[in-house]
Short mmCIF file of C-alpha atoms in Angstrom, two decimals:
data_model
loop_
_atom_site.label_atom_id
_atom_site.label_comp_id
_atom_site.label_asym_id
_atom_site.label_seq_id
_atom_site.Cartn_x
_atom_site.Cartn_y
_atom_site.Cartn_z
CA MET H 1 123.76 12.37 126.28
CA LYS H 2 121.23 15.12 126.76
CA ASN H 3 120.94 15.15 129.69
CA LEU H 4 124.73 14.28 130.10
CA PHE H 5 124.64 17.50 128.32
CA PHE H 6 123.33 19.61 130.43
CA ILE H 7 124.60 17.87 133.91
CA PHE H 8 127.71 19.25 132.53
CA GLY H 9 126.16 22.31 131.15
CA LEU H 10 125.96 23.07 135.14
CA SER H 11 128.85 22.12 135.57
CA LEU H 12 130.47 24.91 134.56
CA LEU H 13 128.16 27.01 135.06
CA MET H 14 127.75 26.97 138.87
CA PHE H 15 132.24 26.48 138.84
CA SER H 16 131.61 29.91 136.78
CA CYS H 17 129.24 31.32 139.25
CA SER H 18 131.47 30.07 142.21
CA SER H 19 134.43 31.72 140.55
CA ASP H 20 133.48 34.73 140.38
CA GLY H 21 131.80 34.49 144.10
CA LEU H 22 136.18 33.90 145.00
CA GLU H 23 137.46 36.56 143.04
CA ASP H 24 135.15 39.51 144.29
CA ALA H 25 136.07 38.06 147.92
CA SER H 26 139.12 38.70 147.19
CA LYS H 27 139.55 42.53 146.68
CA THR H 28 138.60 44.63 149.45
CA GLU H 29 137.27 47.87 149.43
CA GLU H 30 138.53 50.93 151.50
CA PRO H 31 138.81 54.65 151.88
CA PHE H 32 141.93 56.73 151.92
CA THR H 33 144.09 59.42 151.62
CA TYR H 34 147.19 60.39 149.67
CA SER H 35 148.79 62.78 151.21
CA ASN H 36 151.85 64.16 149.05
CA GLY H 37 155.07 65.16 151.02
CA LYS H 38 154.81 66.67 155.19
CA LEU H 39 154.40 70.90 154.75
CA SER H 40 153.79 71.37 159.08
CA THR H 41 158.14 71.49 159.70
CA GLY H 42 156.67 71.12 163.61
CA LYS H 43 155.36 74.59 165.89
CA THR H 44 158.80 75.86 166.65
CA SER H 45 161.00 77.84 164.06
CA SER H 46 164.95 76.70 163.68
CA SER H 47 165.03 80.97 165.17
CA GLY H 48 163.04 79.77 168.23
CA LEU H 49 159.91 80.79 167.55
CA ASN H 50 156.71 79.29 168.02
CA ALA H 51 153.76 78.79 166.48
CA PRO H 52 150.23 79.83 167.62
CA THR H 53 148.71 78.22 169.99
CA GLY H 54 146.77 75.98 167.43
CA PHE H 55 149.08 76.78 163.94
CA GLU H 56 152.58 75.06 162.82
CA PHE H 57 154.43 76.38 160.97
CA SER H 58 155.78 75.12 157.05
CA GLU H 59 159.82 77.01 157.27
CA ILE H 60 162.39 77.50 154.50
CA PRO H 61 165.76 79.45 154.12
CA ALA H 62 165.20 82.84 153.77
CA GLY H 63 165.81 84.23 150.49
CA SER H 64 164.05 81.43 149.25
CA GLU H 65 160.85 81.69 147.01
CA GLY H 66 159.44 78.99 148.48
CA MET H 67 157.03 78.62 145.44
CA LEU H 68 155.65 78.12 142.58
CA LEU H 69 153.03 80.49 140.37
CA ALA H 70 149.46 79.03 140.40
CA TYR H 71 148.13 82.40 138.57
CA TYR H 72 146.20 82.30 134.72
CA LEU H 73 145.28 85.00 133.60
CA ASN H 74 142.46 85.10 131.59
CA TRP H 75 143.05 89.32 130.85
CA GLN H 76 147.29 88.87 130.29
CA ASP H 77 148.71 85.37 127.93
CA LEU H 78 151.93 86.76 129.26
CA ALA H 79 150.43 85.76 132.82
CA ARG H 80 149.47 81.92 132.53
CA SER H 81 151.43 79.35 134.78
CA THR H 82 150.87 75.57 135.74
CA VAL H 83 152.38 73.91 137.99
CA SER H 84 152.42 70.18 137.75
CA ASP H 85 153.50 67.46 140.43
CA ASP H 86 152.92 63.42 140.66
CA PHE H 87 151.40 60.63 142.03
CA THR H 88 152.13 56.96 142.04
CA ILE H 89 148.94 54.47 142.53
CA ALA H 90 150.47 50.88 143.80
CA PRO H 91 150.30 48.09 141.43
CA ASN H 92 147.84 45.98 142.97
CA GLU H 93 145.80 49.34 143.35
CA SER H 94 142.69 51.60 141.41
CA TRP H 95 141.30 54.29 143.02
CA LYS H 96 137.99 56.43 143.04
CA ILE H 97 138.82 60.23 144.04
CA GLU H 98 136.02 61.37 145.14
CA ASN H 99 138.62 65.15 146.21
CA PHE H 100 141.52 67.01 145.27
CA SER H 101 142.79 69.07 147.18
CA ILE H 102 145.40 71.65 146.56
CA PHE H 103 147.77 73.53 149.16
CA ILE H 104 147.92 77.55 147.78
CA MET H 105 149.20 80.86 150.25
CA ASN H 106 149.25 84.84 148.88
CA PRO H 107 151.44 87.04 149.92
CA ASP H 108 150.36 90.08 149.63
CA ILE H 109 146.85 88.46 150.75
CA THR H 110 144.00 91.79 152.28
CA THR H 111 140.93 91.15 152.80
CA ASN H 112 138.37 90.18 149.60
CA SER H 113 141.95 88.18 148.38
CA VAL H 114 140.35 84.20 149.81
CA SER H 115 136.98 85.68 146.79
CA SER H 116 138.63 85.55 144.30
CA ILE H 117 139.15 81.94 144.94
CA LYS H 118 136.78 80.50 142.25
CA THR H 119 137.81 79.40 139.38
CA LEU H 120 140.17 75.51 139.64
CA VAL H 121 140.80 73.63 136.07
CA LEU H 122 143.15 69.72 136.42
CA GLU H 123 143.30 67.74 134.33
CA ILE H 124 145.76 64.48 135.05
CA TYR H 125 146.99 62.55 132.47
CA ASP H 126 149.55 59.21 132.24
CA GLY H 127 152.52 60.54 132.63
CA ASP H 128 154.49 64.38 131.96
CA PRO H 129 152.31 66.65 130.97
CA LYS H 130 155.35 68.09 129.85
CA LEU H 131 155.82 65.03 127.65
CA SER H 132 155.00 64.06 123.68
CA ASN H 133 154.13 60.69 124.57
CA SER H 134 151.01 61.59 127.92
CA LYS H 135 148.07 60.71 127.39
CA LYS H 136 145.38 62.63 129.58
CA VAL H 137 143.27 60.55 131.43
CA TYR H 138 140.89 63.58 132.69
CA GLY H 139 139.11 66.90 133.18
CA ASN H 140 140.18 70.16 130.95
CA MET H 141 141.78 73.87 131.11
CA ASN H 142 137.82 75.39 130.28
CA ASP H 143 135.90 73.36 132.58
CA ASN H 144 135.80 75.08 136.44
CA VAL H 145 136.39 71.89 139.03
CA PHE H 146 136.33 74.98 141.86
CA LYS H 147 135.04 73.21 145.22
CA SER H 148 135.66 75.22 148.56
CA ILE H 149 138.65 77.14 150.02
CA SER H 150 139.45 77.45 154.24
CA PRO H 151 142.42 78.35 155.91
CA THR H 152 144.65 75.86 157.07
CA ASN H 153 146.12 76.53 160.61
CA ILE H 154 150.26 76.46 158.64
CA TYR H 155 152.06 79.63 158.11
CA ARG H 156 155.16 79.22 156.49
CA VAL H 157 158.06 81.88 157.13
CA THR H 158 161.42 81.70 156.73
CA ASN H 159 164.50 80.71 159.63
CA LEU H 160 164.33 84.82 159.28
CA THR H 161 161.05 85.23 160.07
CA THR H 162 161.05 86.03 164.07
CA SER H 163 158.38 88.16 166.60
CA ASP H 164 158.11 91.65 165.19
CA SER H 165 157.54 90.46 161.99
CA MET H 166 155.25 87.66 162.30
CA ASN H 167 152.00 89.41 161.36
CA GLU H 168 154.47 91.06 158.01
CA GLN H 169 156.52 87.66 157.31
CA ALA H 170 153.95 84.40 157.79
CA LYS H 171 151.21 83.88 155.40
CA LEU H 172 149.00 81.39 156.56
CA VAL H 173 148.82 78.50 153.72
CA TYR H 174 144.94 78.38 152.56
CA LYS H 175 143.37 74.70 151.46
CA VAL H 176 141.22 74.59 147.79
CA ASP H 177 139.29 71.04 147.11
CA ALA H 178 138.45 70.99 143.74
CA ASN H 179 134.88 68.35 142.69
CA ILE H 180 135.72 65.23 141.68
CA LYS H 181 132.94 63.33 139.43
CA ASP H 182 133.33 59.68 137.98
CA LEU H 183 137.75 59.68 138.14
CA ASN H 184 138.28 55.89 138.77
CA LEU H 185 142.51 55.04 138.42
CA PRO H 186 143.46 51.88 137.65
CA SER H 187 146.92 51.38 139.18
CA GLY H 188 150.47 53.64 137.36
CA HIS H 189 152.47 56.13 137.56
CA TYR H 190 149.82 59.91 137.07
CA TRP H 191 150.31 63.71 136.53
CA PHE H 192 147.86 66.84 137.63
CA LYS H 193 148.07 69.55 135.66
CA MET H 194 146.49 72.72 137.45
CA THR H 195 145.81 76.14 137.75
CA PHE H 196 143.56 79.22 139.33
CA LYS H 197 141.97 81.57 136.72
CA PHE H 198 141.29 85.26 136.86
CA ASP H 199 139.21 88.14 135.89
CA TYR H 200 140.67 91.05 135.65
CA GLY H 201 139.86 93.03 139.40
CA ASP H 202 140.55 89.79 140.86
CA ASP H 203 143.63 89.79 143.43
CA TRP H 204 145.40 86.55 141.43
CA PHE H 205 148.31 86.77 143.48
CA TRP H 206 148.92 82.75 144.31
CA PHE H 207 151.33 80.25 145.10
CA ALA H 208 151.79 76.71 145.62
CA PRO H 209 154.89 76.16 148.56
CA ARG H 210 156.97 74.24 147.79
CA LEU H 211 157.76 71.59 149.86
CA PRO H 212 160.24 72.27 152.79
CA ILE H 213 163.47 69.44 152.57
CA ILE H 214 163.11 68.75 156.57
CA GLY H 215 161.04 66.11 156.82
CA ASN H 216 160.75 65.28 153.24
CA ASP H 217 162.64 63.06 150.82
CA PHE H 218 164.46 65.14 148.92
CA ASP H 219 165.46 63.15 146.24
CA SER H 220 161.93 62.19 145.10
CA PHE H 221 161.12 66.11 143.98
CA ASN H 222 160.33 66.91 140.52
CA ALA H 223 157.20 69.03 141.02
CA TYR H 224 157.57 72.24 138.72
CA TYR H 225 155.76 75.04 137.01
CA ARG H 226 155.63 76.16 133.19
CA LEU H 227 154.39 79.92 131.41
CA GLU H 228 152.72 78.25 128.88
CA SER H 229 153.30 81.04 126.75
CA THR H 230 156.60 80.46 126.14
CA GLY H 231 157.09 76.85 127.50
CA ASN H 232 159.25 78.44 130.02
CA ILE H 233 159.01 75.52 132.62
CA TYR H 234 161.30 76.03 136.26
CA THR H 235 161.64 72.30 138.17
CA ILE H 236 164.61 74.39 141.27
CA ASP H 237 163.58 77.04 143.29
CA GLN H 238 167.48 78.84 142.64
CA GLY H 239 166.90 81.57 146.08
CA PHE H 240 167.75 84.92 145.56
CA SER H 241 170.09 87.07 148.31
CA THR H 242 169.07 90.66 150.46
CA PRO H 243 171.60 92.98 152.29
CA GLN H 244 169.19 91.46 154.93
CA ASN H 245 170.43 87.89 153.87
CA PRO H 246 173.56 88.06 151.98
CA VAL H 247 173.74 84.91 151.97
CA GLN H 248 172.24 83.31 148.53
CA PRO H 249 170.36 79.73 150.15
CA PRO H 250 170.95 77.00 148.20
CA ASN H 251 169.47 75.61 144.93
CA VAL H 252 166.31 73.39 145.51
CA LYS H 253 164.06 70.84 143.51
CA PHE H 254 160.03 71.63 144.00
CA GLU H 255 157.32 69.31 145.03
CA THR H 256 154.05 70.13 145.93
CA HIS H 257 152.04 69.89 148.85
CA PHE H 258 148.66 67.84 147.80
CA GLU H 259 145.65 65.56 149.01
CA ILE H 260 143.99 63.22 147.26
CA ALA H 261 140.15 61.27 149.04
CA GLY H 262 137.92 58.65 147.89
CA THR H 263 137.79 55.01 147.59
CA LYS H 264 140.32 52.12 147.15
CA THR H 265 139.96 48.80 145.50
CA ILE H 266 142.82 46.91 146.93
CA ASN H 267 143.04 43.32 144.50
#
């Protein structure tokens, strides 16, 4: 009888190991890069202006605000804003996130502006951060996750930008990488909340350029920026009119360009 129990137990152990092997074999791991939307609209603007060699444009209508406030001034309570947007991990996937990239621009950039980008804070939620039932799953507003900043090959322009006004109106977009550690997310719908913190004397005039309508799914746009002092939330680029551009552009919902990279497991 003992021999029968031993054989039965050994059979169960072998079956369990075999099942684990089959389960592991059904999973695959591979590197991935997720890019939210398309920031570039091409190498030629709607007015016929050609981008410099090696560069592309991100064109929006003249009179558009075109950007979300992404600065948080440590010395001024009334000038603290955060930017939020969402991403989805497919039901059969899980992500080990190793890099998170934010894209920003400075309309009045000077020689030393880039050196002021040195503090990035990032939080990730299992739902919209403005909703009370959303839970934070990563990060906080005190830990600096800034890793690096580098120029992209994209200039933000409008339909009225010309060769004569290129130097003044075209604004180079920069990519900021975050230092991400131990972030593993199962399938689901997630949101991030981020901002750049600045000390007194820094060049803090930095924004997240909104996605253009061209080349993107406008119906999916749902990003926003929030003024932390008042709680006011802004979801729409309302635009404005000027003597040079008397027709106010139509309202456009905000959406940001960001990238996530790492390793994904496919079940």
